[in-house]
Protein backbone atom coordinates (compact mmCIF):
# COMPACT_ATOMS: atom_id res chain seq x y z
CA UNK A 1 0.00 0.00 0.00
CA UNK A 2 1.29 3.46 -0.94
CA UNK A 3 0.35 6.84 0.42
CA UNK A 4 -2.88 8.31 -0.95
CA UNK A 5 -4.65 4.95 -0.91
CA UNK A 6 -2.74 3.54 -3.89
CA UNK A 7 -1.99 -0.17 -3.96
CA UNK A 8 0.57 -1.86 -6.19
CA UNK A 9 -0.37 -5.41 -7.19
CA UNK A 10 2.33 -7.62 -8.70
CA UNK A 11 1.90 -10.67 -10.89
CA UNK A 12 5.07 -12.50 -11.87
CA UNK A 13 5.80 -13.72 -15.36
CA UNK A 14 8.48 -16.36 -15.72
CA UNK A 15 11.14 -17.11 -18.29
CA UNK A 16 14.83 -17.88 -18.35
CA UNK A 17 16.75 -15.50 -16.08
CA UNK A 18 19.49 -14.36 -18.42
CA UNK A 19 20.52 -10.91 -19.64
CA UNK A 20 20.80 -11.98 -23.26
CA UNK A 21 18.86 -10.73 -26.28
CA UNK A 22 16.95 -13.89 -27.25
CA UNK A 23 16.02 -14.75 -23.68
CA UNK A 24 14.79 -11.22 -23.04
CA UNK A 25 12.70 -11.24 -26.21
CA UNK A 26 11.06 -14.42 -24.95
CA UNK A 27 10.56 -12.94 -21.48
CA UNK A 28 8.71 -9.95 -22.90
CA UNK A 29 6.59 -11.93 -25.35
CA UNK A 30 3.15 -10.28 -25.51
CA UNK A 31 1.34 -13.58 -24.98
CA UNK A 32 3.28 -14.13 -21.76
CA UNK A 33 2.40 -10.60 -20.61
CA UNK A 34 -1.25 -11.13 -21.50
CA UNK A 35 -1.37 -14.06 -19.06
CA UNK A 36 -0.12 -11.80 -16.28
CA UNK A 37 -2.63 -9.11 -17.22
CA UNK A 38 -5.40 -11.68 -17.00
CA UNK A 39 -4.43 -12.51 -13.42
CA UNK A 40 -4.45 -8.81 -12.53
CA UNK A 41 -8.00 -8.37 -13.81
CA UNK A 42 -9.42 -9.57 -10.48
CA UNK A 43 -8.05 -6.40 -8.85
CA UNK A 44 -9.63 -4.00 -11.38
CA UNK A 45 -6.42 -2.00 -11.88
CA UNK A 46 -6.41 1.57 -13.14
CA UNK A 47 -3.25 0.88 -15.16
CA UNK A 48 -0.85 -1.97 -15.86
CA UNK A 49 2.92 -1.71 -16.27
CA UNK A 50 5.32 -4.33 -17.63
CA UNK A 51 7.84 -3.87 -14.83
CA UNK A 52 10.97 -4.89 -16.69
CA UNK A 53 13.43 -2.56 -18.39
CA UNK A 54 15.44 -4.98 -20.52
CA UNK A 55 12.38 -7.07 -21.42
CA UNK A 56 10.85 -4.00 -23.03
CA UNK A 57 13.68 -1.93 -24.58
CA UNK A 58 15.16 -5.05 -26.17
CA UNK A 59 12.24 -4.87 -28.63
CA UNK A 60 13.26 -1.43 -29.86
CA UNK A 61 10.96 1.59 -29.90
CA UNK A 62 8.36 0.23 -32.33
CA UNK A 63 8.38 -3.24 -30.82
CA UNK A 64 8.04 -1.91 -27.28
CA UNK A 65 5.17 0.31 -28.42
CA UNK A 66 3.38 -2.72 -29.84
CA UNK A 67 4.19 -4.70 -26.68
CA UNK A 68 2.55 -2.03 -24.50
CA UNK A 69 -0.45 -1.76 -26.83
CA UNK A 70 -1.08 -5.50 -26.67
CA UNK A 71 -0.73 -5.40 -22.90
CA UNK A 72 -3.31 -2.59 -22.74
CA UNK A 73 -5.64 -4.62 -24.94
CA UNK A 74 -5.27 -7.67 -22.72
CA UNK A 75 -5.71 -5.68 -19.51
CA UNK A 76 -8.47 -3.39 -20.74
CA UNK A 77 -6.75 -0.39 -19.14
CA UNK A 78 -3.85 1.93 -20.04
CA UNK A 79 -0.51 0.11 -20.06
CA UNK A 80 3.16 0.91 -20.36
CA UNK A 81 6.56 -0.52 -19.47
CA UNK A 82 9.60 0.45 -17.45
CA UNK A 83 11.47 1.49 -20.59
CA UNK A 84 8.80 4.03 -21.53
CA UNK A 85 8.68 5.08 -17.88
CA UNK A 86 12.37 5.99 -18.09
CA UNK A 87 11.76 8.10 -21.18
CA UNK A 88 8.76 9.95 -19.75
CA UNK A 89 10.42 10.47 -16.38
CA UNK A 90 13.55 11.83 -18.05
CA UNK A 91 11.40 14.25 -20.01
CA UNK A 92 9.40 15.18 -16.90
CA UNK A 93 12.50 16.38 -15.06
CA UNK A 94 13.77 18.26 -18.12
CA UNK A 95 16.87 16.12 -18.67
CA UNK A 96 18.29 16.00 -22.20
CA UNK A 97 21.65 14.33 -21.60
CA UNK A 98 22.03 11.35 -19.28
CA UNK A 99 24.54 8.85 -17.95
CA UNK A 100 23.44 5.21 -17.81
CA UNK A 101 24.72 2.93 -15.06
CA UNK A 102 23.63 -0.48 -16.34
CA UNK A 103 24.03 -3.85 -14.69
CA UNK A 104 23.69 -5.64 -18.05
CA UNK A 105 26.28 -7.01 -20.46
CA UNK A 106 27.17 -4.47 -23.15
CA UNK A 107 25.05 -5.90 -26.02
CA UNK A 108 21.95 -5.53 -23.87
CA UNK A 109 22.93 -2.12 -22.44
CA UNK A 110 23.55 -0.83 -25.97
CA UNK A 111 19.90 -1.48 -26.81
CA UNK A 112 18.84 0.75 -23.93
CA UNK A 113 21.03 3.53 -25.33
CA UNK A 114 19.36 3.06 -28.73
CA UNK A 115 15.92 3.14 -27.11
CA UNK A 116 16.68 6.42 -25.35
CA UNK A 117 18.12 7.87 -28.55
CA UNK A 118 14.83 7.12 -30.34
CA UNK A 119 13.20 9.48 -27.83
CA UNK A 120 15.81 12.20 -28.39
CA UNK A 121 17.69 11.53 -25.16
CA UNK A 122 21.47 11.67 -25.50
CA UNK A 123 23.56 9.22 -23.49
CA UNK A 124 26.88 10.89 -22.68
CA UNK A 125 28.17 7.91 -20.72
CA UNK A 126 27.08 4.29 -20.70
CA UNK A 127 28.62 1.79 -18.31
CA UNK A 128 27.79 -1.90 -18.54
CA UNK A 129 28.72 -4.18 -15.68
CA UNK A 130 28.25 -7.52 -17.38
CA UNK A 131 25.98 -9.11 -14.77
CA UNK A 132 24.37 -12.11 -16.42
CA UNK A 133 21.19 -12.63 -14.36
CA UNK A 134 18.59 -10.65 -12.45
CA UNK A 135 19.06 -13.01 -9.52
CA UNK A 136 22.68 -11.89 -9.20
CA UNK A 137 21.69 -8.22 -9.49
CA UNK A 138 19.23 -8.70 -6.64
CA UNK A 139 22.01 -9.85 -4.32
CA UNK A 140 24.19 -6.75 -4.79
CA UNK A 141 24.94 -5.17 -1.39
CA UNK A 142 24.01 -1.54 -0.76
CA UNK A 143 27.59 -0.29 -1.16
CA UNK A 144 27.88 -1.96 -4.57
CA UNK A 145 24.60 -0.45 -5.76
CA UNK A 146 25.65 3.00 -4.56
CA UNK A 147 29.00 2.72 -6.33
CA UNK A 148 27.43 1.45 -9.55
CA UNK A 149 24.95 4.33 -9.61
CA UNK A 150 27.05 7.20 -8.31
CA UNK A 151 30.35 6.04 -9.77
CA UNK A 152 29.13 6.23 -13.36
CA UNK A 153 28.03 9.86 -13.51
CA UNK A 154 29.34 12.24 -16.16
CA UNK A 155 29.85 16.02 -15.86
CA UNK A 156 27.66 16.66 -18.92
CA UNK A 157 24.79 14.45 -17.74
CA UNK A 158 21.63 16.14 -16.48
CA UNK A 159 20.65 12.92 -14.70
CA UNK A 160 21.84 9.38 -14.03
CA UNK A 161 19.65 6.47 -15.12
CA UNK A 162 19.92 3.10 -13.38
CA UNK A 163 17.93 0.42 -15.25
CA UNK A 164 17.07 -3.10 -14.04
CA UNK A 165 14.07 -3.67 -11.77
CA UNK A 166 16.01 -6.44 -10.02
CA UNK A 167 18.35 -3.85 -8.51
CA UNK A 168 17.28 -2.65 -5.06
CA UNK A 169 17.47 1.10 -5.55
CA UNK A 170 14.16 2.62 -4.42
CA UNK A 171 15.33 3.26 -0.86
CA UNK A 172 18.62 4.69 -2.14
CA UNK A 173 17.43 7.33 -4.62
CA UNK A 174 17.74 10.30 -2.26
CA UNK A 175 21.12 9.07 -1.01
CA UNK A 176 22.51 8.80 -4.53
CA UNK A 177 21.11 12.19 -5.51
CA UNK A 178 22.77 13.84 -2.54
CA UNK A 179 26.05 12.16 -3.37
CA UNK A 180 26.18 13.24 -7.02
CA UNK A 181 24.16 16.44 -6.81
CA UNK A 182 21.74 15.72 -9.64
CA UNK A 183 18.57 13.72 -10.35
CA UNK A 184 18.66 9.93 -10.37
CA UNK A 185 16.10 7.74 -12.08
CA UNK A 186 15.94 4.05 -11.19
CA UNK A 187 13.84 1.25 -12.64
CA UNK A 188 11.34 0.62 -9.85
CA UNK A 189 11.07 4.31 -9.02
CA UNK A 190 10.07 5.28 -12.58
CA UNK A 191 7.80 2.24 -12.88
CA UNK A 192 5.79 3.37 -9.86
CA UNK A 193 5.71 6.92 -11.18
CA UNK A 194 4.49 5.77 -14.61
CA UNK A 195 1.75 3.62 -13.10
CA UNK A 196 0.48 6.56 -11.07
CA UNK A 197 0.78 8.91 -14.05
CA UNK A 198 -1.39 6.59 -16.14
CA UNK A 199 -3.89 6.29 -13.31
CA UNK A 200 -4.25 10.08 -13.33
CA UNK A 201 -3.22 10.43 -9.70
CA UNK A 202 0.52 11.22 -9.33
CA UNK A 203 1.91 10.30 -5.95
CA UNK A 204 3.77 12.86 -3.85
CA UNK A 205 6.43 11.07 -1.84
CA UNK A 206 9.38 12.69 -0.09
CA UNK A 207 11.60 9.62 -0.32
CA UNK A 208 11.71 8.97 -4.07
CA UNK A 209 13.95 11.72 -5.39
CA UNK A 210 13.65 14.65 -7.76
CA UNK A 211 11.13 12.88 -9.98
CA UNK A 212 8.45 12.80 -7.30
CA UNK A 213 9.30 16.26 -6.03
CA UNK A 214 8.84 17.48 -9.60
CA UNK A 215 5.43 15.79 -9.65
CA UNK A 216 4.56 17.60 -6.44
CA UNK A 217 5.62 20.95 -7.88
CA UNK A 218 3.59 20.32 -11.04
CA UNK A 219 0.55 19.50 -8.95
CA UNK A 220 0.92 22.71 -6.94
CA UNK A 221 1.15 24.66 -10.16
CA UNK A 222 -2.21 23.46 -11.48
mmCIF file of C-alpha atoms in Angstrom:
data_model
loop_
_atom_site.group_PDB
_atom_site.id
_atom_site.type_symbol
_atom_site.label_atom_id
_atom_site.label_comp_id
_atom_site.label_asym_id
_atom_site.label_seq_id
_atom_site.Cartn_x
_atom_site.Cartn_y
_atom_site.Cartn_z
ATOM 1 C CA UNK A 1 0.000 0.000 0.000
ATOM 2 C CA UNK A 2 1.291 3.456 -0.941
ATOM 3 C CA UNK A 3 0.350 6.839 0.417
ATOM 4 C CA UNK A 4 -2.878 8.309 -0.950
ATOM 5 C CA UNK A 5 -4.647 4.953 -0.913
ATOM 6 C CA UNK A 6 -2.738 3.541 -3.887
ATOM 7 C CA UNK A 7 -1.995 -0.171 -3.961
ATOM 8 C CA UNK A 8 0.573 -1.862 -6.189
ATOM 9 C CA UNK A 9 -0.374 -5.405 -7.190
ATOM 10 C CA UNK A 10 2.330 -7.616 -8.697
ATOM 11 C CA UNK A 11 1.896 -10.666 -10.887
ATOM 12 C CA UNK A 12 5.073 -12.495 -11.865
ATOM 13 C CA UNK A 13 5.804 -13.725 -15.356
ATOM 14 C CA UNK A 14 8.480 -16.361 -15.716
ATOM 15 C CA UNK A 15 11.137 -17.107 -18.291
ATOM 16 C CA UNK A 16 14.827 -17.875 -18.348
ATOM 17 C CA UNK A 17 16.755 -15.500 -16.085
ATOM 18 C CA UNK A 18 19.494 -14.360 -18.418
ATOM 19 C CA UNK A 19 20.523 -10.907 -19.635
ATOM 20 C CA UNK A 20 20.804 -11.979 -23.258
ATOM 21 C CA UNK A 21 18.861 -10.733 -26.281
ATOM 22 C CA UNK A 22 16.954 -13.891 -27.253
ATOM 23 C CA UNK A 23 16.022 -14.751 -23.683
ATOM 24 C CA UNK A 24 14.793 -11.216 -23.038
ATOM 25 C CA UNK A 25 12.703 -11.236 -26.207
ATOM 26 C CA UNK A 26 11.060 -14.415 -24.948
ATOM 27 C CA UNK A 27 10.562 -12.940 -21.480
ATOM 28 C CA UNK A 28 8.707 -9.948 -22.902
ATOM 29 C CA UNK A 29 6.590 -11.935 -25.347
ATOM 30 C CA UNK A 30 3.147 -10.277 -25.514
ATOM 31 C CA UNK A 31 1.343 -13.584 -24.979
ATOM 32 C CA UNK A 32 3.285 -14.127 -21.764
ATOM 33 C CA UNK A 33 2.403 -10.599 -20.606
ATOM 34 C CA UNK A 34 -1.253 -11.131 -21.496
ATOM 35 C CA UNK A 35 -1.373 -14.056 -19.058
ATOM 36 C CA UNK A 36 -0.118 -11.800 -16.275
ATOM 37 C CA UNK A 37 -2.628 -9.110 -17.225
ATOM 38 C CA UNK A 38 -5.398 -11.678 -16.997
ATOM 39 C CA UNK A 39 -4.432 -12.513 -13.424
ATOM 40 C CA UNK A 40 -4.452 -8.810 -12.531
ATOM 41 C CA UNK A 41 -8.002 -8.374 -13.810
ATOM 42 C CA UNK A 42 -9.420 -9.570 -10.484
ATOM 43 C CA UNK A 43 -8.051 -6.402 -8.846
ATOM 44 C CA UNK A 44 -9.631 -3.999 -11.376
ATOM 45 C CA UNK A 45 -6.422 -2.002 -11.875
ATOM 46 C CA UNK A 46 -6.411 1.569 -13.136
ATOM 47 C CA UNK A 47 -3.252 0.883 -15.158
ATOM 48 C CA UNK A 48 -0.845 -1.967 -15.857
ATOM 49 C CA UNK A 49 2.923 -1.709 -16.269
ATOM 50 C CA UNK A 50 5.317 -4.326 -17.625
ATOM 51 C CA UNK A 51 7.843 -3.870 -14.831
ATOM 52 C CA UNK A 52 10.971 -4.892 -16.690
ATOM 53 C CA UNK A 53 13.432 -2.563 -18.391
ATOM 54 C CA UNK A 54 15.440 -4.983 -20.522
ATOM 55 C CA UNK A 55 12.384 -7.073 -21.415
ATOM 56 C CA UNK A 56 10.854 -4.001 -23.035
ATOM 57 C CA UNK A 57 13.684 -1.926 -24.579
ATOM 58 C CA UNK A 58 15.161 -5.045 -26.172
ATOM 59 C CA UNK A 59 12.244 -4.871 -28.626
ATOM 60 C CA UNK A 60 13.259 -1.431 -29.861
ATOM 61 C CA UNK A 61 10.957 1.589 -29.904
ATOM 62 C CA UNK A 62 8.357 0.230 -32.326
ATOM 63 C CA UNK A 63 8.377 -3.237 -30.817
ATOM 64 C CA UNK A 64 8.040 -1.910 -27.283
ATOM 65 C CA UNK A 65 5.174 0.310 -28.416
ATOM 66 C CA UNK A 66 3.379 -2.724 -29.839
ATOM 67 C CA UNK A 67 4.186 -4.697 -26.682
ATOM 68 C CA UNK A 68 2.547 -2.031 -24.497
ATOM 69 C CA UNK A 69 -0.446 -1.755 -26.833
ATOM 70 C CA UNK A 70 -1.082 -5.496 -26.668
ATOM 71 C CA UNK A 71 -0.733 -5.398 -22.898
ATOM 72 C CA UNK A 72 -3.312 -2.588 -22.741
ATOM 73 C CA UNK A 73 -5.636 -4.618 -24.939
ATOM 74 C CA UNK A 74 -5.269 -7.666 -22.720
ATOM 75 C CA UNK A 75 -5.710 -5.678 -19.507
ATOM 76 C CA UNK A 76 -8.469 -3.386 -20.737
ATOM 77 C CA UNK A 77 -6.750 -0.388 -19.136
ATOM 78 C CA UNK A 78 -3.849 1.933 -20.040
ATOM 79 C CA UNK A 79 -0.513 0.109 -20.062
ATOM 80 C CA UNK A 80 3.156 0.909 -20.364
ATOM 81 C CA UNK A 81 6.563 -0.517 -19.470
ATOM 82 C CA UNK A 82 9.601 0.447 -17.453
ATOM 83 C CA UNK A 83 11.471 1.493 -20.593
ATOM 84 C CA UNK A 84 8.798 4.035 -21.528
ATOM 85 C CA UNK A 85 8.677 5.080 -17.875
ATOM 86 C CA UNK A 86 12.368 5.991 -18.090
ATOM 87 C CA UNK A 87 11.757 8.104 -21.178
ATOM 88 C CA UNK A 88 8.764 9.948 -19.753
ATOM 89 C CA UNK A 89 10.416 10.469 -16.379
ATOM 90 C CA UNK A 90 13.552 11.835 -18.051
ATOM 91 C CA UNK A 91 11.404 14.252 -20.013
ATOM 92 C CA UNK A 92 9.403 15.178 -16.900
ATOM 93 C CA UNK A 93 12.504 16.384 -15.059
ATOM 94 C CA UNK A 94 13.766 18.258 -18.119
ATOM 95 C CA UNK A 95 16.872 16.120 -18.674
ATOM 96 C CA UNK A 96 18.294 15.998 -22.202
ATOM 97 C CA UNK A 97 21.648 14.331 -21.596
ATOM 98 C CA UNK A 98 22.029 11.346 -19.282
ATOM 99 C CA UNK A 99 24.538 8.849 -17.950
ATOM 100 C CA UNK A 100 23.442 5.213 -17.811
ATOM 101 C CA UNK A 101 24.722 2.926 -15.061
ATOM 102 C CA UNK A 102 23.632 -0.479 -16.339
ATOM 103 C CA UNK A 103 24.026 -3.855 -14.692
ATOM 104 C CA UNK A 104 23.689 -5.637 -18.049
ATOM 105 C CA UNK A 105 26.277 -7.008 -20.457
ATOM 106 C CA UNK A 106 27.169 -4.474 -23.155
ATOM 107 C CA UNK A 107 25.054 -5.905 -26.022
ATOM 108 C CA UNK A 108 21.946 -5.528 -23.866
ATOM 109 C CA UNK A 109 22.930 -2.122 -22.440
ATOM 110 C CA UNK A 110 23.548 -0.827 -25.973
ATOM 111 C CA UNK A 111 19.900 -1.478 -26.805
ATOM 112 C CA UNK A 112 18.839 0.755 -23.927
ATOM 113 C CA UNK A 113 21.033 3.525 -25.333
ATOM 114 C CA UNK A 114 19.357 3.059 -28.726
ATOM 115 C CA UNK A 115 15.922 3.143 -27.109
ATOM 116 C CA UNK A 116 16.679 6.420 -25.348
ATOM 117 C CA UNK A 117 18.118 7.868 -28.550
ATOM 118 C CA UNK A 118 14.831 7.120 -30.337
ATOM 119 C CA UNK A 119 13.199 9.483 -27.835
ATOM 120 C CA UNK A 120 15.808 12.201 -28.394
ATOM 121 C CA UNK A 121 17.690 11.525 -25.156
ATOM 122 C CA UNK A 122 21.471 11.667 -25.501
ATOM 123 C CA UNK A 123 23.559 9.223 -23.487
ATOM 124 C CA UNK A 124 26.883 10.886 -22.675
ATOM 125 C CA UNK A 125 28.174 7.907 -20.723
ATOM 126 C CA UNK A 126 27.078 4.286 -20.696
ATOM 127 C CA UNK A 127 28.621 1.790 -18.310
ATOM 128 C CA UNK A 128 27.786 -1.896 -18.540
ATOM 129 C CA UNK A 129 28.722 -4.179 -15.682
ATOM 130 C CA UNK A 130 28.253 -7.516 -17.375
ATOM 131 C CA UNK A 131 25.979 -9.110 -14.774
ATOM 132 C CA UNK A 132 24.367 -12.112 -16.417
ATOM 133 C CA UNK A 133 21.188 -12.631 -14.363
ATOM 134 C CA UNK A 134 18.589 -10.650 -12.449
ATOM 135 C CA UNK A 135 19.065 -13.014 -9.525
ATOM 136 C CA UNK A 136 22.677 -11.887 -9.199
ATOM 137 C CA UNK A 137 21.694 -8.225 -9.492
ATOM 138 C CA UNK A 138 19.232 -8.702 -6.643
ATOM 139 C CA UNK A 139 22.009 -9.850 -4.322
ATOM 140 C CA UNK A 140 24.194 -6.753 -4.787
ATOM 141 C CA UNK A 141 24.943 -5.170 -1.394
ATOM 142 C CA UNK A 142 24.012 -1.543 -0.761
ATOM 143 C CA UNK A 143 27.591 -0.288 -1.158
ATOM 144 C CA UNK A 144 27.880 -1.962 -4.567
ATOM 145 C CA UNK A 145 24.596 -0.446 -5.758
ATOM 146 C CA UNK A 146 25.647 3.004 -4.564
ATOM 147 C CA UNK A 147 28.996 2.716 -6.326
ATOM 148 C CA UNK A 148 27.434 1.452 -9.548
ATOM 149 C CA UNK A 149 24.951 4.326 -9.608
ATOM 150 C CA UNK A 150 27.051 7.203 -8.314
ATOM 151 C CA UNK A 151 30.352 6.043 -9.770
ATOM 152 C CA UNK A 152 29.131 6.232 -13.359
ATOM 153 C CA UNK A 153 28.031 9.856 -13.510
ATOM 154 C CA UNK A 154 29.337 12.239 -16.156
ATOM 155 C CA UNK A 155 29.850 16.017 -15.864
ATOM 156 C CA UNK A 156 27.665 16.659 -18.918
ATOM 157 C CA UNK A 157 24.791 14.453 -17.741
ATOM 158 C CA UNK A 158 21.631 16.142 -16.477
ATOM 159 C CA UNK A 159 20.650 12.918 -14.699
ATOM 160 C CA UNK A 160 21.841 9.379 -14.033
ATOM 161 C CA UNK A 161 19.650 6.465 -15.122
ATOM 162 C CA UNK A 162 19.923 3.102 -13.380
ATOM 163 C CA UNK A 163 17.926 0.422 -15.246
ATOM 164 C CA UNK A 164 17.071 -3.097 -14.037
ATOM 165 C CA UNK A 165 14.071 -3.670 -11.774
ATOM 166 C CA UNK A 166 16.011 -6.439 -10.016
ATOM 167 C CA UNK A 167 18.349 -3.854 -8.505
ATOM 168 C CA UNK A 168 17.280 -2.651 -5.062
ATOM 169 C CA UNK A 169 17.470 1.098 -5.553
ATOM 170 C CA UNK A 170 14.161 2.620 -4.418
ATOM 171 C CA UNK A 171 15.334 3.257 -0.855
ATOM 172 C CA UNK A 172 18.624 4.688 -2.138
ATOM 173 C CA UNK A 173 17.430 7.327 -4.618
ATOM 174 C CA UNK A 174 17.739 10.303 -2.260
ATOM 175 C CA UNK A 175 21.116 9.070 -1.007
ATOM 176 C CA UNK A 176 22.506 8.796 -4.535
ATOM 177 C CA UNK A 177 21.112 12.187 -5.512
ATOM 178 C CA UNK A 178 22.774 13.837 -2.539
ATOM 179 C CA UNK A 179 26.053 12.157 -3.374
ATOM 180 C CA UNK A 180 26.181 13.240 -7.019
ATOM 181 C CA UNK A 181 24.159 16.441 -6.809
ATOM 182 C CA UNK A 182 21.740 15.720 -9.637
ATOM 183 C CA UNK A 183 18.565 13.719 -10.352
ATOM 184 C CA UNK A 184 18.660 9.932 -10.365
ATOM 185 C CA UNK A 185 16.097 7.737 -12.078
ATOM 186 C CA UNK A 186 15.938 4.051 -11.190
ATOM 187 C CA UNK A 187 13.842 1.250 -12.637
ATOM 188 C CA UNK A 188 11.342 0.618 -9.853
ATOM 189 C CA UNK A 189 11.067 4.315 -9.022
ATOM 190 C CA UNK A 190 10.072 5.282 -12.581
ATOM 191 C CA UNK A 191 7.798 2.237 -12.883
ATOM 192 C CA UNK A 192 5.790 3.368 -9.856
ATOM 193 C CA UNK A 193 5.707 6.924 -11.182
ATOM 194 C CA UNK A 194 4.491 5.772 -14.612
ATOM 195 C CA UNK A 195 1.747 3.625 -13.098
ATOM 196 C CA UNK A 196 0.483 6.563 -11.074
ATOM 197 C CA UNK A 197 0.778 8.907 -14.047
ATOM 198 C CA UNK A 198 -1.388 6.586 -16.139
ATOM 199 C CA UNK A 199 -3.888 6.290 -13.307
ATOM 200 C CA UNK A 200 -4.249 10.076 -13.326
ATOM 201 C CA UNK A 201 -3.224 10.432 -9.696
ATOM 202 C CA UNK A 202 0.515 11.216 -9.328
ATOM 203 C CA UNK A 203 1.909 10.304 -5.951
ATOM 204 C CA UNK A 204 3.770 12.861 -3.849
ATOM 205 C CA UNK A 205 6.430 11.068 -1.845
ATOM 206 C CA UNK A 206 9.378 12.689 -0.089
ATOM 207 C CA UNK A 207 11.599 9.619 -0.320
ATOM 208 C CA UNK A 208 11.713 8.970 -4.066
ATOM 209 C CA UNK A 209 13.947 11.716 -5.389
ATOM 210 C CA UNK A 210 13.651 14.651 -7.760
ATOM 211 C CA UNK A 211 11.127 12.880 -9.980
ATOM 212 C CA UNK A 212 8.451 12.798 -7.296
ATOM 213 C CA UNK A 213 9.304 16.263 -6.029
ATOM 214 C CA UNK A 214 8.838 17.482 -9.603
ATOM 215 C CA UNK A 215 5.432 15.793 -9.651
ATOM 216 C CA UNK A 216 4.556 17.602 -6.439
ATOM 217 C CA UNK A 217 5.615 20.945 -7.883
ATOM 218 C CA UNK A 218 3.588 20.317 -11.040
ATOM 219 C CA UNK A 219 0.548 19.501 -8.949
ATOM 220 C CA UNK A 220 0.924 22.708 -6.944
ATOM 221 C CA UNK A 221 1.149 24.664 -10.156
ATOM 222 C CA UNK A 222 -2.210 23.460 -11.476
#
